[in-house]
PDB file of C-alpha atoms in Angstrom:
ATOM      1  CA  SER W 144      20.585  -0.762 -11.545  1.00 80.00           C
ATOM      2  CA  LEU W 145      17.184   0.630 -10.637  1.00 90.00           C
ATOM      3  CA  ARG W 146      17.486  -0.471  -7.022  1.00 90.00           C
ATOM      4  CA  PRO W 147      18.979   2.835  -5.715  1.00 94.00           C
ATOM      5  CA  HIS W 148      16.033   4.737  -7.199  1.00 96.00           C
ATOM      6  CA  VAL W 149      13.469   2.415  -5.628  1.00 94.00           C
ATOM      7  CA  LEU W 150      15.325   2.730  -2.308  1.00 95.00           C
ATOM      8  CA  ALA W 151      15.265   6.536  -2.571  1.00 96.00           C
ATOM      9  CA  LEU W 152      11.483   6.490  -2.924  1.00 96.00           C
ATOM     10  CA  TYR W 153      11.208   4.018  -0.054  1.00 95.00           C
ATOM     11  CA  ALA W 154      13.390   6.222   2.183  1.00 96.00           C
ATOM     12  CA  PHE W 155      11.204   9.244   1.410  1.00 97.00           C
ATOM     13  CA  ALA W 156       8.007   7.387   2.315  1.00 96.00           C
ATOM     14  CA  ARG W 157       9.476   5.524   5.309  1.00 95.00           C
ATOM     15  CA  THR W 158      10.726   8.743   6.880  1.00 96.00           C
ATOM     16  CA  ALA W 159       7.413  10.511   6.302  1.00 96.00           C
ATOM     17  CA  ASN W 160       5.589   7.542   7.824  1.00 93.00           C
ATOM     18  CA  ASP W 161       7.796   7.816  10.918  1.00 94.00           C
ATOM     19  CA  PHE W 162       6.834  11.481  11.229  1.00 94.00           C
ATOM     20  CA  ALA W 163       3.173  10.453  11.281  1.00 92.00           C
ATOM     21  CA  ASP W 164       3.426   7.340  13.466  1.00 89.00           C
ATOM     22  CA  HIS W 165       6.553   7.273  15.601  1.00 87.00           C
ATOM     23  CA  PRO W 166       6.140   8.318  19.254  1.00 87.00           C
ATOM     24  CA  ASP W 167       9.255  10.501  18.984  1.00 89.00           C
ATOM     25  CA  PHE W 168       7.251  12.899  16.800  1.00 91.00           C
ATOM     26  CA  ALA W 169       4.138  13.013  18.965  1.00 88.00           C
ATOM     27  CA  GLY W 170       2.771  16.550  18.993  1.00 90.00           C
ATOM     28  CA  ARG W 171       4.913  17.725  16.116  1.00 95.00           C
ATOM     29  CA  SER W 172       4.036  15.294  13.336  1.00 95.00           C
ATOM     30  CA  GLU W 173       2.207  17.925  11.253  1.00 95.00           C
ATOM     31  CA  GLU W 174       5.158  20.285  11.500  1.00 96.00           C
ATOM     32  CA  ALA W 175       7.578  17.545  10.487  1.00 96.00           C
ATOM     33  CA  LEU W 176       5.443  16.558   7.486  1.00 97.00           C
ATOM     34  CA  ASP W 177       5.114  20.205   6.428  1.00 97.00           C
ATOM     35  CA  HIS W 178       8.892  20.575   6.555  1.00 97.00           C
ATOM     36  CA  TRP W 179       9.302  17.334   4.583  1.00 97.00           C
ATOM     37  CA  GLU W 180       6.942  18.625   1.882  1.00 98.00           C
ATOM     38  CA  GLU W 181       8.763  21.948   1.771  1.00 97.00           C
ATOM     39  CA  GLN W 182      12.032  20.098   1.152  1.00 97.00           C
ATOM     40  CA  LEU W 183      10.319  18.017  -1.531  1.00 97.00           C
ATOM     41  CA  ARG W 184       9.148  21.119  -3.396  1.00 97.00           C
ATOM     42  CA  ARG W 185      12.588  22.705  -3.110  1.00 97.00           C
ATOM     43  CA  CYS W 186      14.059  19.490  -4.458  1.00 96.00           C
ATOM     44  CA  TRP W 187      11.911  19.907  -7.592  1.00 96.00           C
ATOM     45  CA  HIS W 188      13.434  23.372  -8.013  1.00 95.00           C
ATOM     46  CA  GLY W 189      17.014  22.120  -7.809  1.00 95.00           C
ATOM     47  CA  GLU W 190      17.535  22.990  -4.143  1.00 95.00           C
ATOM     48  CA  ALA W 191      17.995  19.521  -2.624  1.00 94.00           C
ATOM     49  CA  LYS W 192      20.309  19.346   0.398  1.00 93.00           C
ATOM     50  CA  HIS W 193      19.097  16.421   2.534  1.00 96.00           C
ATOM     51  CA  PRO W 194      20.652  13.119   1.283  1.00 96.00           C
ATOM     52  CA  ILE W 195      17.227  11.580   0.666  1.00 97.00           C
ATOM     53  CA  PHE W 196      16.176  14.515  -1.485  1.00 97.00           C
ATOM     54  CA  VAL W 197      19.481  14.524  -3.357  1.00 97.00           C
ATOM     55  CA  ALA W 198      18.661  10.917  -4.297  1.00 97.00           C
ATOM     56  CA  ILE W 199      15.020  11.773  -5.068  1.00 97.00           C
ATOM     57  CA  ALA W 200      16.144  14.636  -7.314  1.00 97.00           C
ATOM     58  CA  GLU W 201      18.321  12.270  -9.342  1.00 97.00           C
ATOM     59  CA  THR W 202      15.492   9.738  -9.591  1.00 97.00           C
ATOM     60  CA  ALA W 203      13.011  12.437 -10.630  1.00 97.00           C
ATOM     61  CA  ARG W 204      15.424  13.760 -13.275  1.00 96.00           C
ATOM     62  CA  ARG W 205      16.257  10.363 -14.729  1.00 96.00           C
ATOM     63  CA  PHE W 206      12.676   9.100 -14.939  1.00 96.00           C
ATOM     64  CA  ASP W 207      10.834  12.387 -15.387  1.00 96.00           C
ATOM     65  CA  LEU W 208       8.773  11.779 -12.265  1.00 97.00           C
ATOM     66  CA  PRO W 209       5.826  14.049 -11.523  1.00 97.00           C
ATOM     67  CA  ILE W 210       5.771  15.455  -7.991  1.00 97.00           C
ATOM     68  CA  THR W 211       2.075  14.655  -7.495  1.00 97.00           C
ATOM     69  CA  PRO W 212       2.393  11.019  -6.261  1.00 97.00           C
ATOM     70  CA  LEU W 213       4.887  12.090  -3.595  1.00 98.00           C
ATOM     71  CA  VAL W 214       2.688  14.975  -2.454  1.00 98.00           C
ATOM     72  CA  ASP W 215      -0.277  12.588  -2.355  1.00 98.00           C
ATOM     73  CA  LEU W 216       1.647  10.219  -0.071  1.00 97.00           C
ATOM     74  CA  LEU W 217       2.259  13.051   2.375  1.00 97.00           C
ATOM     75  CA  ALA W 218      -1.454  13.898   2.257  1.00 97.00           C
ATOM     76  CA  GLY W 219      -2.176  10.282   3.164  1.00 97.00           C
ATOM     77  CA  PHE W 220       0.137  10.480   6.182  1.00 96.00           C
ATOM     78  CA  ARG W 221      -1.566  13.702   7.266  1.00 96.00           C
ATOM     79  CA  MET W 222      -4.928  11.990   6.934  1.00 96.00           C
ATOM     80  CA  ASP W 223      -3.771   9.396   9.465  1.00 93.00           C
ATOM     81  CA  LEU W 224      -3.171  12.222  11.923  1.00 94.00           C
ATOM     82  CA  ARG W 225      -6.629  13.735  11.471  1.00 95.00           C
ATOM     83  CA  VAL W 226      -8.965  10.841  10.680  1.00 97.00           C
ATOM     84  CA  SER W 227      -9.440   7.814  12.927  1.00 96.00           C
ATOM     85  CA  ARG W 228     -12.767   6.492  11.555  1.00 98.00           C
ATOM     86  CA  TYR W 229     -14.130   5.906   8.046  1.00 98.00           C
ATOM     87  CA  ALA W 230     -17.884   6.035   7.527  1.00 98.00           C
ATOM     88  CA  THR W 231     -18.012   4.086   4.257  1.00 98.00           C
ATOM     89  CA  TRP W 232     -15.968   1.784   2.031  1.00 98.00           C
ATOM     90  CA  GLN W 233     -15.597   4.647  -0.427  1.00 98.00           C
ATOM     91  CA  ASP W 234     -14.173   6.823   2.341  1.00 98.00           C
ATOM     92  CA  LEU W 235     -11.586   4.149   3.078  1.00 98.00           C
ATOM     93  CA  LEU W 236     -10.712   3.897  -0.621  1.00 98.00           C
ATOM     94  CA  ALA W 237     -10.283   7.684  -0.706  1.00 98.00           C
ATOM     95  CA  TYR W 238      -7.671   7.223   2.008  1.00 98.00           C
ATOM     96  CA  THR W 239      -5.846   4.448   0.120  1.00 97.00           C
ATOM     97  CA  ALA W 240      -5.953   6.612  -3.016  1.00 98.00           C
ATOM     98  CA  LEU W 241      -3.509   8.876  -1.170  1.00 97.00           C
ATOM     99  CA  SER W 242      -1.635   6.419   1.015  1.00 96.00           C
ATOM    100  CA  ALA W 243      -1.247   3.477  -1.404  1.00 96.00           C
ATOM    101  CA  LYS W 244      -1.988   4.179  -5.068  1.00 97.00           C
ATOM    102  CA  PRO W 245       0.936   6.612  -5.537  1.00 97.00           C
ATOM    103  CA  VAL W 246       3.373   3.811  -4.653  1.00 95.00           C
ATOM    104  CA  GLY W 247       2.247   1.732  -7.624  1.00 95.00           C
ATOM    105  CA  ARG W 248       2.543   4.696  -9.965  1.00 96.00           C
ATOM    106  CA  LEU W 249       6.033   5.629  -8.756  1.00 96.00           C
ATOM    107  CA  ILE W 250       7.418   2.110  -9.116  1.00 94.00           C
ATOM    108  CA  LEU W 251       6.054   1.808 -12.646  1.00 96.00           C
ATOM    109  CA  TYR W 252       7.511   5.204 -13.583  1.00 96.00           C
ATOM    110  CA  VAL W 253      10.944   3.998 -12.467  1.00 95.00           C
ATOM    111  CA  PHE W 254      10.597   0.878 -14.608  1.00 93.00           C
ATOM    112  CA  GLY W 255       9.662   2.978 -17.614  1.00 93.00           C
ATOM    113  CA  HIS W 256       5.920   2.314 -17.708  1.00 94.00           C
ATOM    114  CA  ARG W 257       3.716   5.364 -18.133  1.00 94.00           C
ATOM    115  CA  ASP W 258       0.605   4.032 -19.867  1.00 94.00           C
ATOM    116  CA  PRO W 259      -2.742   4.269 -18.042  1.00 94.00           C
ATOM    117  CA  ASP W 260      -3.496   0.538 -18.274  1.00 92.00           C
ATOM    118  CA  ARG W 261      -0.434  -0.571 -16.353  1.00 95.00           C
ATOM    119  CA  HIS W 262      -0.842   2.271 -13.884  1.00 96.00           C
ATOM    120  CA  ARG W 263      -4.445   1.306 -13.197  1.00 96.00           C
ATOM    121  CA  PHE W 264      -3.401  -2.268 -12.406  1.00 97.00           C
ATOM    122  CA  GLY W 265      -0.458  -1.016 -10.332  1.00 96.00           C
ATOM    123  CA  GLU W 266      -2.757   1.216  -8.297  1.00 97.00           C
ATOM    124  CA  ASP W 267      -5.070  -1.735  -7.642  1.00 98.00           C
ATOM    125  CA  LEU W 268      -2.149  -3.853  -6.471  1.00 97.00           C
ATOM    126  CA  SER W 269      -0.962  -1.134  -4.090  1.00 97.00           C
ATOM    127  CA  THR W 270      -4.511  -0.696  -2.781  1.00 98.00           C
ATOM    128  CA  ALA W 271      -4.957  -4.424  -2.148  1.00 98.00           C
ATOM    129  CA  LEU W 272      -1.640  -4.603  -0.304  1.00 97.00           C
ATOM    130  CA  ALA W 273      -2.545  -1.622   1.873  1.00 97.00           C
ATOM    131  CA  LEU W 274      -5.947  -3.093   2.726  1.00 98.00           C
ATOM    132  CA  THR W 275      -4.342  -6.427   3.585  1.00 97.00           C
ATOM    133  CA  GLY W 276      -2.076  -4.592   6.011  1.00 96.00           C
ATOM    134  CA  ILE W 277      -5.095  -2.909   7.580  1.00 97.00           C
ATOM    135  CA  TRP W 278      -6.884  -6.219   8.212  1.00 97.00           C
ATOM    136  CA  GLN W 279      -3.654  -7.698   9.582  1.00 96.00           C
ATOM    137  CA  ASP W 280      -3.216  -4.841  12.051  1.00 95.00           C
ATOM    138  CA  LEU W 281      -6.680  -4.480  13.573  1.00 95.00           C
ATOM    139  CA  GLY W 282      -5.343  -4.909  17.107  1.00 94.00           C
ATOM    140  CA  ARG W 283      -2.340  -2.630  16.670  1.00 93.00           C
ATOM    141  CA  ASP W 284      -4.458   0.143  15.181  1.00 94.00           C
ATOM    142  CA  LEU W 285      -6.999  -0.114  17.990  1.00 95.00           C
ATOM    143  CA  GLY W 286      -4.148   0.673  20.363  1.00 92.00           C
ATOM    144  CA  ARG W 287      -3.751   3.974  18.516  1.00 91.00           C
ATOM    145  CA  ASP W 288      -7.517   4.604  18.464  1.00 93.00           C
ATOM    146  CA  ARG W 289      -7.722   3.991  14.728  1.00 95.00           C
ATOM    147  CA  ILE W 290     -10.479   1.905  13.186  1.00 97.00           C
ATOM    148  CA  TYR W 291     -10.129   1.510   9.452  1.00 98.00           C
ATOM    149  CA  VAL W 292     -13.049  -0.928   9.115  1.00 98.00           C
ATOM    150  CA  PRO W 293     -15.855   1.196   7.619  1.00 98.00           C
ATOM    151  CA  GLN W 294     -18.523   2.166  10.126  1.00 98.00           C
ATOM    152  CA  GLU W 295     -21.233   1.025   7.701  1.00 98.00           C
ATOM    153  CA  ASP W 296     -19.728  -2.474   7.706  1.00 98.00           C
ATOM    154  CA  LEU W 297     -19.523  -2.599  11.488  1.00 98.00           C
ATOM    155  CA  LYS W 298     -23.204  -1.697  11.625  1.00 98.00           C
ATOM    156  CA  HIS W 299     -24.197  -4.177   8.918  1.00 98.00           C
ATOM    157  CA  PHE W 300     -22.487  -7.089  10.666  1.00 98.00           C
ATOM    158  CA  GLY W 301     -23.605  -6.029  14.138  1.00 98.00           C
ATOM    159  CA  VAL W 302     -20.154  -5.303  15.552  1.00 97.00           C
ATOM    160  CA  SER W 303     -19.820  -2.382  17.967  1.00 96.00           C
ATOM    161  CA  GLU W 304     -16.767  -0.281  18.701  1.00 95.00           C
ATOM    162  CA  ALA W 305     -17.077  -1.405  22.322  1.00 95.00           C
ATOM    163  CA  GLU W 306     -16.632  -5.012  21.198  1.00 94.00           C
ATOM    164  CA  LEU W 307     -13.580  -4.030  19.195  1.00 95.00           C
ATOM    165  CA  ALA W 308     -12.129  -2.105  22.131  1.00 94.00           C
ATOM    166  CA  ALA W 309     -12.653  -5.159  24.346  1.00 94.00           C
ATOM    167  CA  ARG W 310     -10.879  -7.235  21.674  1.00 94.00           C
ATOM    168  CA  ARG W 311     -13.626  -9.804  21.989  1.00 90.00           C
ATOM    169  CA  PRO W 312     -13.816 -12.283  19.070  1.00 93.00           C
ATOM    170  CA  SER W 313     -17.296 -13.182  17.838  1.00 96.00           C
ATOM    171  CA  ARG W 314     -19.017 -14.895  14.940  1.00 97.00           C
ATOM    172  CA  GLU W 315     -20.147 -11.477  13.712  1.00 98.00           C
ATOM    173  CA  LEU W 316     -16.626 -10.082  13.745  1.00 97.00           C
ATOM    174  CA  ALA W 317     -15.246 -13.187  12.038  1.00 97.00           C
ATOM    175  CA  ALA W 318     -17.858 -12.802   9.287  1.00 98.00           C
ATOM    176  CA  LEU W 319     -16.895  -9.131   8.918  1.00 98.00           C
ATOM    177  CA  VAL W 320     -13.189  -9.950   8.605  1.00 97.00           C
ATOM    178  CA  ARG W 321     -13.908 -12.589   5.966  1.00 98.00           C
ATOM    179  CA  PHE W 322     -16.101 -10.093   4.089  1.00 98.00           C
ATOM    180  CA  GLU W 323     -13.368  -7.449   4.028  1.00 98.00           C
ATOM    181  CA  GLY W 324     -10.910 -10.124   2.950  1.00 97.00           C
ATOM    182  CA  ALA W 325     -13.134 -11.127   0.034  1.00 98.00           C
ATOM    183  CA  ARG W 326     -13.421  -7.504  -1.071  1.00 98.00           C
ATOM    184  CA  THR W 327      -9.669  -7.132  -0.924  1.00 98.00           C
ATOM    185  CA  ARG W 328      -9.117 -10.380  -2.829  1.00 98.00           C
ATOM    186  CA  ALA W 329     -11.299  -8.982  -5.619  1.00 98.00           C
ATOM    187  CA  ILE W 330      -8.982  -5.965  -5.875  1.00 98.00           C
ATOM    188  CA  PHE W 331      -5.969  -8.300  -6.056  1.00 98.00           C
ATOM    189  CA  GLU W 332      -7.691 -10.081  -8.941  1.00 97.00           C
ATOM    190  CA  ARG W 333      -8.252  -6.765 -10.709  1.00 97.00           C
ATOM    191  CA  ALA W 334      -4.508  -6.128 -10.414  1.00 97.00           C
ATOM    192  CA  ARG W 335      -3.411  -9.571 -11.598  1.00 95.00           C
ATOM    193  CA  PRO W 336      -2.969  -8.674 -15.315  1.00 94.00           C
ATOM    194  CA  LEU W 337      -0.068  -6.378 -14.353  1.00 93.00           C
ATOM    195  CA  VAL W 338       2.217  -9.394 -14.061  1.00 90.00           C
ATOM    196  CA  ASP W 339       1.554 -10.183 -17.736  1.00 88.00           C
ATOM    197  CA  LEU W 340       1.955  -6.570 -18.851  1.00 90.00           C
ATOM    198  CA  VAL W 341       5.534  -5.957 -17.752  1.00 89.00           C
ATOM    199  CA  GLU W 342       8.876  -7.321 -18.878  1.00 86.00           C
ATOM    200  CA  PRO W 343       9.942 -10.692 -17.398  1.00 81.00           C
ATOM    201  CA  SER W 344      12.439  -9.178 -14.914  1.00 77.00           C
ATOM    202  CA  LEU W 345       9.777  -6.937 -13.397  1.00 87.00           C
ATOM    203  CA  ALA W 346       7.165  -9.673 -13.758  1.00 88.00           C
ATOM    204  CA  VAL W 347       9.102 -11.719 -11.195  1.00 88.00           C
ATOM    205  CA  GLU W 348       9.022  -8.795  -8.750  1.00 89.00           C
ATOM    206  CA  MET W 349       5.345  -8.134  -9.393  1.00 91.00           C
ATOM    207  CA  GLY W 350       4.600 -11.840  -9.092  1.00 91.00           C
ATOM    208  CA  LEU W 351       6.333 -11.979  -5.720  1.00 92.00           C
ATOM    209  CA  VAL W 352       4.315  -8.991  -4.534  1.00 93.00           C
ATOM    210  CA  TRP W 353       1.002 -10.304  -5.893  1.00 94.00           C
ATOM    211  CA  HIS W 354       1.354 -13.898  -4.694  1.00 92.00           C
ATOM    212  CA  GLY W 355       2.887 -12.804  -1.383  1.00 94.00           C
ATOM    213  CA  GLY W 356       0.036 -10.364  -0.822  1.00 95.00           C
ATOM    214  CA  THR W 357      -2.688 -12.865  -1.605  1.00 96.00           C
ATOM    215  CA  ARG W 358      -0.993 -15.442   0.627  1.00 94.00           C
ATOM    216  CA  ALA W 359      -0.896 -12.947   3.501  1.00 95.00           C
ATOM    217  CA  LEU W 360      -4.558 -12.109   2.897  1.00 96.00           C
ATOM    218  CA  ALA W 361      -5.467 -15.787   3.005  1.00 95.00           C
ATOM    219  CA  LYS W 362      -3.873 -16.004   6.446  1.00 94.00           C
ATOM    220  CA  VAL W 363      -6.066 -13.119   7.623  1.00 95.00           C
ATOM    221  CA  ALA W 364      -9.198 -14.985   6.504  1.00 93.00           C
ATOM    222  CA  ALA W 365      -7.955 -18.222   8.058  1.00 94.00           C
ATOM    223  CA  ARG W 366      -7.561 -16.457  11.415  1.00 94.00           C
ATOM    224  CA  ALA W 367     -10.840 -14.538  11.268  1.00 96.00           C
ATOM    225  CA  ASP W 368     -11.772 -16.046  14.646  1.00 95.00           C
ATOM    226  CA  ALA W 369      -8.698 -14.392  16.211  1.00 94.00           C
ATOM    227  CA  PRO W 370      -8.531 -11.059  14.354  1.00 94.00           C
ATOM    228  CA  PHE W 371      -6.572  -9.198  17.029  1.00 94.00           C
ATOM    229  CA  SER W 372      -3.595 -11.539  16.957  1.00 90.00           C
ATOM    230  CA  PRO W 373      -0.253 -10.203  15.678  1.00 85.00           C
ATOM    231  CA  ARG W 374       0.434 -10.652  11.990  1.00 85.00           C
ATOM    232  CA  ALA W 375       1.044 -14.239  10.953  1.00 78.00           C
ATOM    233  CA  PRO W 376       4.322 -14.162   9.000  1.00 78.00           C
ATOM    234  CA  LEU W 377       4.761 -16.169   5.838  1.00 80.00           C
ATOM    235  CA  SER W 378       6.351 -19.511   6.640  1.00 80.00           C
ATOM    236  CA  VAL W 379       9.279 -21.015   4.748  1.00 83.00           C
ATOM    237  CA  ALA W 380       6.768 -23.148   2.845  1.00 84.00           C
ATOM    238  CA  ASP W 381       4.681 -20.048   2.051  1.00 76.00           C
ATOM    239  CA  LYS W 382       7.739 -18.218   0.733  1.00 80.00           C
ATOM    240  CA  ALA W 383       8.768 -21.174  -1.407  1.00 84.00           C
ATOM    241  CA  TRP W 384       5.243 -21.339  -2.848  1.00 69.00           C
ATOM    242  CA  VAL W 385       5.242 -17.602  -3.556  1.00 77.00           C
ATOM    243  CA  LEU W 386       8.651 -17.769  -5.242  1.00 81.00           C
ATOM    244  CA  LEU W 387       7.601 -20.699  -7.428  1.00 80.00           C
ATOM    245  CA  ARG W 388       4.360 -19.019  -8.447  1.00 73.00           C
ATOM    246  CA  ALA W 389       6.154 -15.757  -9.208  1.00 71.00           C
ATOM    247  CA  PHE W 390       8.621 -17.424 -11.565  1.00 75.00           C
ATOM    248  CA  MET W 391       5.844 -19.372 -13.240  1.00 73.00           C
ATOM    249  CA  SER W 392       3.889 -16.135 -13.715  1.00 66.00           C
ATOM    250  CA  ALA W 393       6.938 -14.413 -15.189  1.00 64.00           C
ATOM    251  CA  ARG W 394       7.414 -17.215 -17.703  1.00 66.00           C
ATOM    252  CA  ARG W 395       3.789 -16.892 -18.787  1.00 62.00           C
ATOM    253  CA  SER W 396       4.174 -13.117 -19.129  1.00 56.00           C
ATOM    254  CA  VAL W 397       6.535 -13.419 -22.121  1.00 49.00           C
ATOM    255  CA  GLY W 398       4.560 -12.381 -25.162  1.00 47.00           C
ATOM    256  CA  HIS W 399       1.341 -11.839 -23.241  1.00 49.00           C
ATOM    257  CA  GLY W 400       1.559  -8.075 -22.765  1.00 46.00           C
ATOM    258  CA  THR W 401       0.125  -7.106 -26.121  1.00 39.00           C
ATOM    259  CA  ARG W 402      -2.863  -9.369 -25.531  1.00 38.00           C
ATOM    260  CA  PHE W 403      -4.081  -7.171 -22.694  1.00 38.00           C
ATOM    261  CA  LEU W 404      -3.384  -3.895 -24.468  1.00 38.00           C
ATOM    262  CA  SER W 405      -4.757  -4.825 -27.885  1.00 33.00           C
TER     263      SER W 405
END
């Protein structure tokens, strides 16, 4: 089973994320992340002691993982400690290149996919999911003095930081949220061929992620007039729809992979 290896990667990232975000590490997040990276590098030299790194070492050995995606993830967590505003869309994408794209690469490595085409689609899927989470968490991030919406977009739509801080909905803000949602949907569409490029078993997983992500994004757009509300969870009906679409996508993926790579 590949599940233990995926869980090892998740545990590595989840713990690092706690170092960056959890109040218990306030004032010592950088130190904790530095220590985590030191243990990661020792792990690559056969010196793993922490249970998570013992598991990571086995995963790295079995799948010949490069260390770079894991180091990039830590750089993304550090960026959250140092950067609270993004001037441009490209600046925000530079952040997701560290905080999101490595996840797609690592998962595909574990499933035996190393070709650039699949990795490009996997990186797009991870990016779209991360951006969806950002638009879902506008209110929560404001509470931590983080604004991921690019400053250039705030200016273009006529939304001030003061309005955000006051958590005051407006037509301008609703238009901005819908705009960011449309941009993110385009990235989901760029990632869509991945479902047809992997084996049926993984296609189901990728289909669940893709359809679940786009469904969550649709809820963000639908609630653009109340952008500071807590995340709207997927309903039972949503989950049933996502599951059905994922299995239908997986069935279509049989025999389609070579079409995209030819």
